[in-house]
Amino acid sequence: MSERNKELAVVNGYKHRFVGVRKCDQLLKWCCFSDKNFTTFIFSNSEKKIVIDSKGEHNHPADTPNKIEKQVLRENCKRRAEESVSSKPIKIIRTELL
Protein backbone atom coordinates (compact mmCIF):
# COMPACT_ATOMS: atom_id res chain seq x y z
CA MET A 1 0.00 0.00 0.00
CA SER A 2 1.17 3.51 -0.74
CA GLU A 3 1.16 6.50 1.59
CA ARG A 4 -2.33 7.31 0.33
CA ASN A 5 -3.65 3.77 0.90
CA LYS A 6 -3.49 2.88 -2.81
CA GLU A 7 -2.56 -0.59 -4.00
CA LEU A 8 1.00 -1.08 -5.24
CA ALA A 9 2.68 -3.91 -7.10
CA VAL A 10 6.44 -4.42 -7.18
CA VAL A 11 7.70 -6.13 -10.34
CA ASN A 12 11.44 -6.49 -11.01
CA GLY A 13 12.21 -3.72 -8.52
CA TYR A 14 9.79 -1.21 -10.06
CA LYS A 15 6.73 -0.03 -8.13
CA HIS A 16 3.45 0.19 -10.04
CA ARG A 17 0.15 1.68 -8.88
CA PHE A 18 -3.25 0.32 -9.79
CA VAL A 19 -5.03 2.30 -12.52
CA GLY A 20 -8.10 0.24 -13.38
CA VAL A 21 -9.48 -2.66 -15.37
CA ARG A 22 -8.87 -2.86 -19.10
CA LYS A 23 -12.26 -3.15 -20.82
CA CYS A 24 -11.30 -5.38 -23.74
CA ASP A 25 -10.01 -8.35 -21.68
CA GLN A 26 -10.64 -7.47 -18.00
CA LEU A 27 -6.91 -7.41 -17.15
CA LEU A 28 -5.81 -5.16 -14.29
CA LYS A 29 -3.78 -2.16 -15.47
CA TRP A 30 -0.89 -0.78 -13.41
CA CYS A 31 1.35 2.20 -14.27
CA CYS A 32 4.87 2.87 -13.05
CA PHE A 33 4.78 4.69 -9.72
CA SER A 34 7.86 6.83 -10.46
CA ASP A 35 6.99 7.73 -14.04
CA LYS A 36 4.87 10.90 -14.02
CA ASN A 37 4.32 10.70 -17.80
CA PHE A 38 2.54 7.32 -17.56
CA THR A 39 4.65 5.65 -20.25
CA THR A 40 5.20 2.26 -18.59
CA PHE A 41 2.36 -0.15 -17.84
CA ILE A 42 1.92 -3.75 -16.75
CA PHE A 43 -1.20 -5.87 -16.97
CA SER A 44 -2.02 -8.64 -14.50
CA ASN A 45 -4.72 -11.23 -14.00
CA SER A 46 -7.54 -10.60 -11.54
CA GLU A 47 -5.70 -12.48 -8.75
CA LYS A 48 -2.86 -9.91 -9.05
CA LYS A 49 -0.25 -12.67 -9.07
CA ILE A 50 0.78 -13.04 -12.73
CA VAL A 51 1.98 -10.29 -15.07
CA ILE A 52 0.37 -10.99 -18.45
CA ASP A 53 1.73 -8.11 -20.53
CA SER A 54 3.85 -4.97 -20.24
CA LYS A 55 4.23 -1.85 -22.36
CA GLY A 56 6.90 0.81 -22.40
CA GLU A 57 10.40 1.19 -20.99
CA HIS A 58 11.39 2.51 -17.57
CA ASN A 59 13.46 5.71 -17.74
CA HIS A 60 14.81 5.36 -14.19
CA PRO A 61 16.74 2.75 -12.19
CA ALA A 62 14.88 0.05 -10.28
CA ASP A 63 14.51 0.37 -6.51
CA THR A 64 16.75 -1.85 -4.42
CA PRO A 65 15.08 -4.52 -2.25
CA ASN A 66 16.45 -2.73 0.82
CA LYS A 67 14.76 0.53 -0.19
CA ILE A 68 11.42 -1.20 -0.81
CA GLU A 69 11.58 -3.03 2.55
CA LYS A 70 12.33 0.27 4.29
CA GLN A 71 9.33 1.94 2.63
CA VAL A 72 7.03 -0.94 3.59
CA LEU A 73 8.24 -0.81 7.20
CA ARG A 74 7.74 2.97 7.35
CA GLU A 75 4.20 2.77 5.96
CA ASN A 76 3.27 -0.08 8.34
CA CYS A 77 4.52 1.96 11.30
CA LYS A 78 2.53 5.01 10.16
CA ARG A 79 -0.67 2.98 9.84
CA ARG A 80 -0.16 1.33 13.23
CA ALA A 81 0.46 4.74 14.85
CA GLU A 82 -2.77 6.10 13.37
CA GLU A 83 -4.74 3.08 14.58
CA SER A 84 -3.45 3.08 18.15
CA VAL A 85 -2.62 6.60 19.27
CA SER A 86 -1.94 5.44 22.83
CA SER A 87 1.03 3.20 21.84
CA LYS A 88 4.52 4.58 22.16
CA PRO A 89 6.41 5.00 18.86
CA ILE A 90 9.29 2.77 19.94
CA LYS A 91 6.84 -0.04 20.74
CA ILE A 92 5.27 0.23 17.29
CA ILE A 93 8.68 0.16 15.59
CA ARG A 94 9.85 -2.85 17.61
CA THR A 95 6.64 -4.73 16.87
CA GLU A 96 7.03 -4.11 13.14
CA LEU A 97 10.70 -5.13 13.16
CA LEU A 98 9.93 -8.48 14.78
mmCIF file of N, CA, C and O in Angstrom, residues 55-87:
data_model
loop_
_atom_site.group_PDB
_atom_site.id
_atom_site.type_symbol
_atom_site.label_atom_id
_atom_site.label_comp_id
_atom_site.label_asym_id
_atom_site.label_seq_id
_atom_site.Cartn_x
_atom_site.Cartn_y
_atom_site.Cartn_z
ATOM 1 N N LYS A 55 4.021 -2.796 -21.264
ATOM 2 C CA LYS A 55 4.231 -1.849 -22.360
ATOM 3 C C LYS A 55 5.121 -0.721 -21.869
ATOM 4 O O LYS A 55 4.950 -0.232 -20.766
ATOM 5 N N GLY A 56 6.045 -0.326 -22.702
ATOM 6 C CA GLY A 56 6.904 0.807 -22.395
ATOM 7 C C GLY A 56 8.209 0.399 -21.729
ATOM 8 O O GLY A 56 8.412 -0.751 -21.355
ATOM 9 N N GLU A 57 9.093 1.370 -21.602
ATOM 10 C CA GLU A 57 10.405 1.189 -20.991
ATOM 11 C C GLU A 57 10.546 2.136 -19.809
ATOM 12 O O GLU A 57 10.135 3.291 -19.892
ATOM 13 N N HIS A 58 11.135 1.658 -18.730
ATOM 14 C CA HIS A 58 11.386 2.512 -17.574
ATOM 15 C C HIS A 58 12.544 3.450 -17.887
ATOM 16 O O HIS A 58 13.556 3.034 -18.456
ATOM 17 N N ASN A 59 12.406 4.720 -17.504
ATOM 18 C CA ASN A 59 13.459 5.707 -17.740
ATOM 19 C C ASN A 59 14.165 6.084 -16.432
ATOM 20 O O ASN A 59 14.673 7.186 -16.299
ATOM 21 N N HIS A 60 14.177 5.141 -15.488
ATOM 22 C CA HIS A 60 14.814 5.365 -14.189
ATOM 23 C C HIS A 60 15.302 4.022 -13.659
ATOM 24 O O HIS A 60 14.814 2.974 -14.096
ATOM 25 N N PRO A 61 16.257 4.026 -12.732
ATOM 26 C CA PRO A 61 16.740 2.748 -12.187
ATOM 27 C C PRO A 61 15.701 2.104 -11.270
ATOM 28 O O PRO A 61 14.860 2.780 -10.683
ATOM 29 N N ALA A 62 15.782 0.787 -11.168
ATOM 30 C CA ALA A 62 14.879 0.046 -10.280
ATOM 31 C C ALA A 62 15.247 0.324 -8.829
ATOM 32 O O ALA A 62 16.401 0.640 -8.507
ATOM 33 N N ASP A 63 14.259 0.215 -7.946
ATOM 34 C CA ASP A 63 14.512 0.368 -6.513
ATOM 35 C C ASP A 63 15.196 -0.884 -5.990
ATOM 36 O O ASP A 63 14.908 -2.000 -6.433
ATOM 37 N N THR A 64 16.083 -0.699 -5.032
ATOM 38 C CA THR A 64 16.750 -1.847 -4.418
ATOM 39 C C THR A 64 15.780 -2.527 -3.450
ATOM 40 O O THR A 64 14.878 -1.876 -2.907
ATOM 41 N N PRO A 65 15.950 -3.832 -3.221
ATOM 42 C CA PRO A 65 15.080 -4.519 -2.254
ATOM 43 C C PRO A 65 15.136 -3.884 -0.869
ATOM 44 O O PRO A 65 14.125 -3.813 -0.168
ATOM 45 N N ASN A 66 16.297 -3.382 -0.484
ATOM 46 C CA ASN A 66 16.448 -2.731 0.820
ATOM 47 C C ASN A 66 15.579 -1.475 0.905
ATOM 48 O O ASN A 66 14.921 -1.224 1.916
ATOM 49 N N LYS A 67 15.554 -0.694 -0.168
ATOM 50 C CA LYS A 67 14.756 0.530 -0.187
ATOM 51 C C LYS A 67 13.265 0.207 -0.107
ATOM 52 O O LYS A 67 12.513 0.851 0.625
ATOM 53 N N ILE A 68 12.839 -0.812 -0.826
ATOM 54 C CA ILE A 68 11.422 -1.203 -0.815
ATOM 55 C C ILE A 68 11.021 -1.705 0.566
ATOM 56 O O ILE A 68 9.973 -1.339 1.093
ATOM 57 N N GLU A 69 11.870 -2.537 1.196
ATOM 58 C CA GLU A 69 11.583 -3.030 2.545
ATOM 59 C C GLU A 69 11.479 -1.881 3.542
ATOM 60 O O GLU A 69 10.609 -1.889 4.419
ATOM 61 N N LYS A 70 12.354 -0.892 3.400
ATOM 62 C CA LYS A 70 12.332 0.266 4.286
ATOM 63 C C LYS A 70 11.031 1.048 4.123
ATOM 64 O O LYS A 70 10.423 1.481 5.103
ATOM 65 N N GLN A 71 10.576 1.224 2.881
ATOM 66 C CA GLN A 71 9.334 1.942 2.634
ATOM 67 C C GLN A 71 8.132 1.182 3.193
ATOM 68 O O GLN A 71 7.223 1.790 3.757
ATOM 69 N N VAL A 72 8.130 -0.128 3.051
ATOM 70 C CA VAL A 72 7.033 -0.945 3.587
ATOM 71 C C VAL A 72 6.998 -0.825 5.107
ATOM 72 O O VAL A 72 5.939 -0.638 5.710
ATOM 73 N N LEU A 73 8.155 -0.929 5.743
ATOM 74 C CA LEU A 73 8.242 -0.806 7.200
ATOM 75 C C LEU A 73 7.735 0.556 7.669
ATOM 76 O O LEU A 73 6.946 0.652 8.609
ATOM 77 N N ARG A 74 8.155 1.611 6.989
ATOM 78 C CA ARG A 74 7.737 2.966 7.352
ATOM 79 C C ARG A 74 6.222 3.126 7.242
ATOM 80 O O ARG A 74 5.575 3.665 8.146
ATOM 81 N N GLU A 75 5.640 2.640 6.149
ATOM 82 C CA GLU A 75 4.197 2.765 5.963
ATOM 83 C C GLU A 75 3.421 1.937 6.982
ATOM 84 O O GLU A 75 2.393 2.374 7.488
ATOM 85 N N ASN A 76 3.922 0.740 7.310
ATOM 86 C CA ASN A 76 3.269 -0.080 8.335
ATOM 87 C C ASN A 76 3.297 0.613 9.692
ATOM 88 O O ASN A 76 2.313 0.583 10.433
ATOM 89 N N CYS A 77 4.413 1.234 10.028
ATOM 90 C CA CYS A 77 4.516 1.958 11.303
ATOM 91 C C CYS A 77 3.556 3.151 11.335
ATOM 92 O O CYS A 77 2.921 3.411 12.353
ATOM 93 N N LYS A 78 3.450 3.864 10.226
ATOM 94 C CA LYS A 78 2.534 5.006 10.164
ATOM 95 C C LYS A 78 1.090 4.561 10.377
ATOM 96 O O LYS A 78 0.344 5.172 11.138
ATOM 97 N N ARG A 79 0.703 3.479 9.699
ATOM 98 C CA ARG A 79 -0.669 2.979 9.844
ATOM 99 C C ARG A 79 -0.942 2.521 11.271
ATOM 100 O O ARG A 79 -1.996 2.784 11.835
ATOM 101 N N ARG A 80 0.014 1.817 11.857
ATOM 102 C CA ARG A 80 -0.155 1.326 13.232
ATOM 103 C C ARG A 80 -0.265 2.502 14.197
ATOM 104 O O ARG A 80 -1.054 2.473 15.138
ATOM 105 N N ALA A 81 0.513 3.561 13.978
ATOM 106 C CA ALA A 81 0.462 4.735 14.850
ATOM 107 C C ALA A 81 -0.891 5.439 14.735
ATOM 108 O O ALA A 81 -1.418 5.940 15.737
ATOM 109 N N GLU A 82 -1.453 5.486 13.541
ATOM 110 C CA GLU A 82 -2.765 6.104 13.366
ATOM 111 C C GLU A 82 -3.863 5.282 14.030
ATOM 112 O O GLU A 82 -4.819 5.831 14.564
ATOM 113 N N GLU A 83 -3.728 3.958 13.998
ATOM 114 C CA GLU A 83 -4.742 3.078 14.575
ATOM 115 C C GLU A 83 -4.729 3.107 16.102
ATOM 116 O O GLU A 83 -5.773 3.074 16.737
ATOM 117 N N SER A 84 -3.541 3.116 16.683
ATOM 118 C CA SER A 84 -3.452 3.078 18.151
ATOM 119 C C SER A 84 -2.630 4.267 18.637
ATOM 120 O O SER A 84 -1.419 4.174 18.806
ATOM 121 N N VAL A 85 -3.297 5.368 18.870
ATOM 122 C CA VAL A 85 -2.616 6.599 19.268
ATOM 123 C C VAL A 85 -2.028 6.511 20.673
ATOM 124 O O VAL A 85 -1.174 7.315 21.036
ATOM 125 N N SER A 86 -2.453 5.536 21.465
ATOM 126 C CA SER A 86 -1.935 5.435 22.833
ATOM 127 C C SER A 86 -0.612 4.665 22.913
ATOM 128 O O SER A 86 0.059 4.712 23.933
ATOM 129 N N SER A 87 -0.223 3.960 21.838
ATOM 130 C CA SER A 87 1.030 3.205 21.844
ATOM 131 C C SER A 87 2.216 4.129 21.643
ATOM 132 O O SER A 87 2.152 5.091 20.876
#
